[in-house]
Amino acid sequence: KRKEKEQQERLKLQEEARIQEELAEKQRLKEMEEIRLQKEQEEKQKLLEEARIQEALAEKQKLEEMEEKRKEKEQQERLKLQEEARIQEELAEKQRLKEMEEIRLQKEQEEKQKLLEEARIQEALAEKQKLEEMEEKRKEKEQ
């Protein structure tokens, strides 16, 4: 009976040891799973953070490009306005020169008219004087 009892005791201890081992194994597996899940979570966080950084960089670049295009457009507009102003100035200068030329030509024309008029008057006076002289000679002849 004692041997049987010892046998029972040994079996009981072996069973308890096996159960403890199983529990320890389950605990170890659970901890490993938790570590794996934690690493997986950390990896996801890291990837999300990288994605956010990439998105932010892309947004920043997009904004910089838009700013660059805006500045370029402003520059083009400035150049266009400068060119238009230069053309307007040139046209105004041409107009001014044309008007000055017209005034000069008009004065020249008036001067010619005046000279022609004076020449006609001189011619008429000379003609009159000639006629008067002829008249006088005729009267002298008659006497």
GROMACS .gro file of C-alpha atoms in nm:
model
  143
    1LYS     CA    1   0.000   0.000   0.000
    2ARG     CA    2   0.280   0.238   0.084
    3LYS     CA    3   0.449   0.173  -0.250
    4GLU     CA    4   0.123   0.234  -0.426
    5LYS     CA    5   0.074   0.557  -0.231
    6GLU     CA    6   0.431   0.665  -0.321
    7GLN     CA    7   0.358   0.576  -0.684
    8GLN     CA    8   0.039   0.788  -0.670
    9GLU     CA    9   0.235   1.072  -0.509
   10ARG     CA   10   0.501   1.053  -0.780
   11LEU     CA   11   0.239   1.054  -1.057
   12LYS     CA   12   0.064   1.348  -0.893
   13LEU     CA   13   0.394   1.545  -0.872
   14GLN     CA   14   0.481   1.455  -1.231
   15GLU     CA   15   0.134   1.572  -1.343
   16GLU     CA   16   0.174   1.898  -1.149
   17ALA     CA   17   0.521   1.951  -1.298
   18ARG     CA   18   0.381   1.888  -1.648
   19ILE     CA   19   0.097   2.134  -1.584
   20GLN     CA   20   0.348   2.395  -1.454
   21GLU     CA   21   0.561   2.345  -1.763
   22GLU     CA   22   0.258   2.385  -1.989
   23LEU     CA   23   0.156   2.701  -1.805
   24ALA     CA   24   0.510   2.835  -1.826
   25GLU     CA   25   0.517   2.753  -2.202
   26LYS     CA   26   0.179   2.923  -2.252
   27GLN     CA   27   0.306   3.226  -2.059
   28ARG     CA   28   0.623   3.237  -2.268
   29LEU     CA   29   0.422   3.210  -2.593
   30LYS     CA   30   0.182   3.481  -2.472
   31GLU     CA   31   0.474   3.715  -2.392
   32MET     CA   32   0.633   3.644  -2.729
   33GLU     CA   33   0.299   3.717  -2.901
   34GLU     CA   34   0.268   4.043  -2.705
   35ILE     CA   35   0.622   4.142  -2.807
   36ARG     CA   36   0.543   4.054  -3.169
   37LEU     CA   37   0.221   4.260  -3.160
   38GLN     CA   38   0.401   4.550  -2.994
   39LYS     CA   39   0.675   4.544  -3.261
   40GLU     CA   40   0.409   4.524  -3.532
   41GLN     CA   41   0.230   4.824  -3.378
   42GLU     CA   42   0.556   5.018  -3.354
   43GLU     CA   43   0.630   4.936  -3.720
   44LYS     CA   44   0.282   5.056  -3.820
   45GLN     CA   45   0.334   5.379  -3.623
   46LYS     CA   46   0.673   5.427  -3.784
   47LEU     CA   47   0.525   5.375  -4.133
   48LEU     CA   48   0.236   5.612  -4.057
   49GLU     CA   49   0.480   5.875  -3.931
   50GLU     CA   50   0.696   5.834  -4.244
   51ALA     CA   51   0.384   5.863  -4.463
   52ARG     CA   52   0.282   6.182  -4.277
   53ILE     CA   53   0.632   6.324  -4.322
   54GLN     CA   54   0.629   6.239  -4.695
   55GLU     CA   55   0.285   6.397  -4.729
   56ALA     CA   56   0.401   6.710  -4.548
   57LEU     CA   57   0.713   6.733  -4.767
   58ALA     CA   58   0.504   6.686  -5.082
   59GLU     CA   59   0.262   6.957  -4.964
   60LYS     CA   60   0.553   7.190  -4.884
   61GLN     CA   61   0.706   7.130  -5.228
   62LYS     CA   62   0.369   7.188  -5.395
   63LEU     CA   63   0.328   7.518  -5.209
   64GLU     CA   64   0.684   7.622  -5.299
   65GLU     CA   65   0.618   7.541  -5.666
   66MET     CA   66   0.292   7.738  -5.657
   67GLU     CA   67   0.476   8.033  -5.497
   68GLU     CA   68   0.748   8.006  -5.763
   69LYS     CA   69   0.484   8.005  -6.041
   70ARG     CA   70   0.307   8.302  -5.879
   71LYS     CA   71   0.635   8.498  -5.864
   72GLU     CA   72   0.715   8.403  -6.224
   73LYS     CA   73   0.368   8.513  -6.335
   74GLU     CA   74   0.410   8.844  -6.148
   75GLN     CA   75   0.749   8.893  -6.316
   76GLN     CA   76   0.596   8.823  -6.659
   77GLU     CA   77   0.314   9.067  -6.584
   78ARG     CA   78   0.565   9.332  -6.473
   79LEU     CA   79   0.768   9.284  -6.791
   80LYS     CA   80   0.453   9.298  -7.003
   81LEU     CA   81   0.344   9.623  -6.836
   82GLN     CA   82   0.693   9.771  -6.878
   83GLU     CA   83   0.690   9.675  -7.246
   84GLU     CA   84   0.344   9.825  -7.293
   85ALA     CA   85   0.456  10.146  -7.117
   86ARG     CA   86   0.766  10.163  -7.339
   87ILE     CA   87   0.553  10.118  -7.652
   88GLN     CA   88   0.310  10.388  -7.532
   89GLU     CA   89   0.605  10.621  -7.471
   90GLU     CA   90   0.743  10.549  -7.817
   91LEU     CA   91   0.403  10.613  -7.975
   92ALA     CA   92   0.363  10.937  -7.779
   93GLU     CA   93   0.712  11.046  -7.888
   94LYS     CA   94   0.635  10.962  -8.254
   95GLN     CA   95   0.308  11.155  -8.227
   96ARG     CA   96   0.491  11.453  -8.073
   97LEU     CA   97   0.753  11.447  -8.351
   98LYS     CA   98   0.481  11.415  -8.616
   99GLU     CA   99   0.295  11.714  -8.473
  100MET     CA  100   0.619  11.915  -8.457
  101GLU     CA  101   0.692  11.822  -8.820
  102GLU     CA  102   0.338  11.921  -8.923
  103ILE     CA  103   0.380  12.257  -8.745
  104ARG     CA  104   0.719  12.307  -8.917
  105LEU     CA  105   0.571  12.222  -9.257
  106GLN     CA  106   0.274  12.451  -9.192
  107LYS     CA  107   0.508  12.738  -9.094
  108GLU     CA  108   0.722  12.667  -9.403
  109GLN     CA  109   0.410  12.669  -9.619
  110GLU     CA  110   0.294  12.997  -9.459
  111GLU     CA  111   0.643  13.142  -9.515
  112LYS     CA  112   0.631  13.040  -9.884
  113GLN     CA  113   0.284  13.188  -9.919
  114LYS     CA  114   0.406  13.510  -9.758
  115LEU     CA  115   0.711  13.522  -9.990
  116LEU     CA  116   0.492  13.450 -10.294
  117GLU     CA  117   0.251  13.719 -10.186
  118GLU     CA  118   0.539  13.966 -10.140
  119ALA     CA  119   0.682  13.865 -10.479
  120ARG     CA  120   0.338  13.927 -10.642
  121ILE     CA  121   0.314  14.263 -10.469
  122GLN     CA  122   0.670  14.352 -10.584
  123GLU     CA  123   0.583  14.234 -10.935
  124ALA     CA  124   0.260  14.435 -10.930
  125LEU     CA  125   0.447  14.743 -10.801
  126ALA     CA  126   0.715  14.698 -11.067
  127GLU     CA  127   0.444  14.656 -11.330
  128LYS     CA  128   0.265  14.967 -11.204
  129GLN     CA  129   0.591  15.166 -11.201
  130LYS     CA  130   0.672  15.046 -11.553
  131LEU     CA  131   0.326  15.149 -11.670
  132GLU     CA  132   0.363  15.485 -11.499
  133GLU     CA  133   0.702  15.535 -11.663
  134MET     CA  134   0.561  15.439 -12.002
  135GLU     CA  135   0.269  15.677 -11.943
  136GLU     CA  136   0.515  15.952 -11.849
  137LYS     CA  137   0.731  15.884 -12.158
  138ARG     CA  138   0.420  15.892 -12.373
  139LYS     CA  139   0.316  16.227 -12.224
  140GLU     CA  140   0.669  16.360 -12.276
  141LYS     CA  141   0.659  16.244 -12.637
  142GLU     CA  142   0.326  16.410 -12.687
  143GLN     CA  143   0.469  16.739 -12.559
   0.00000   0.00000   0.00000
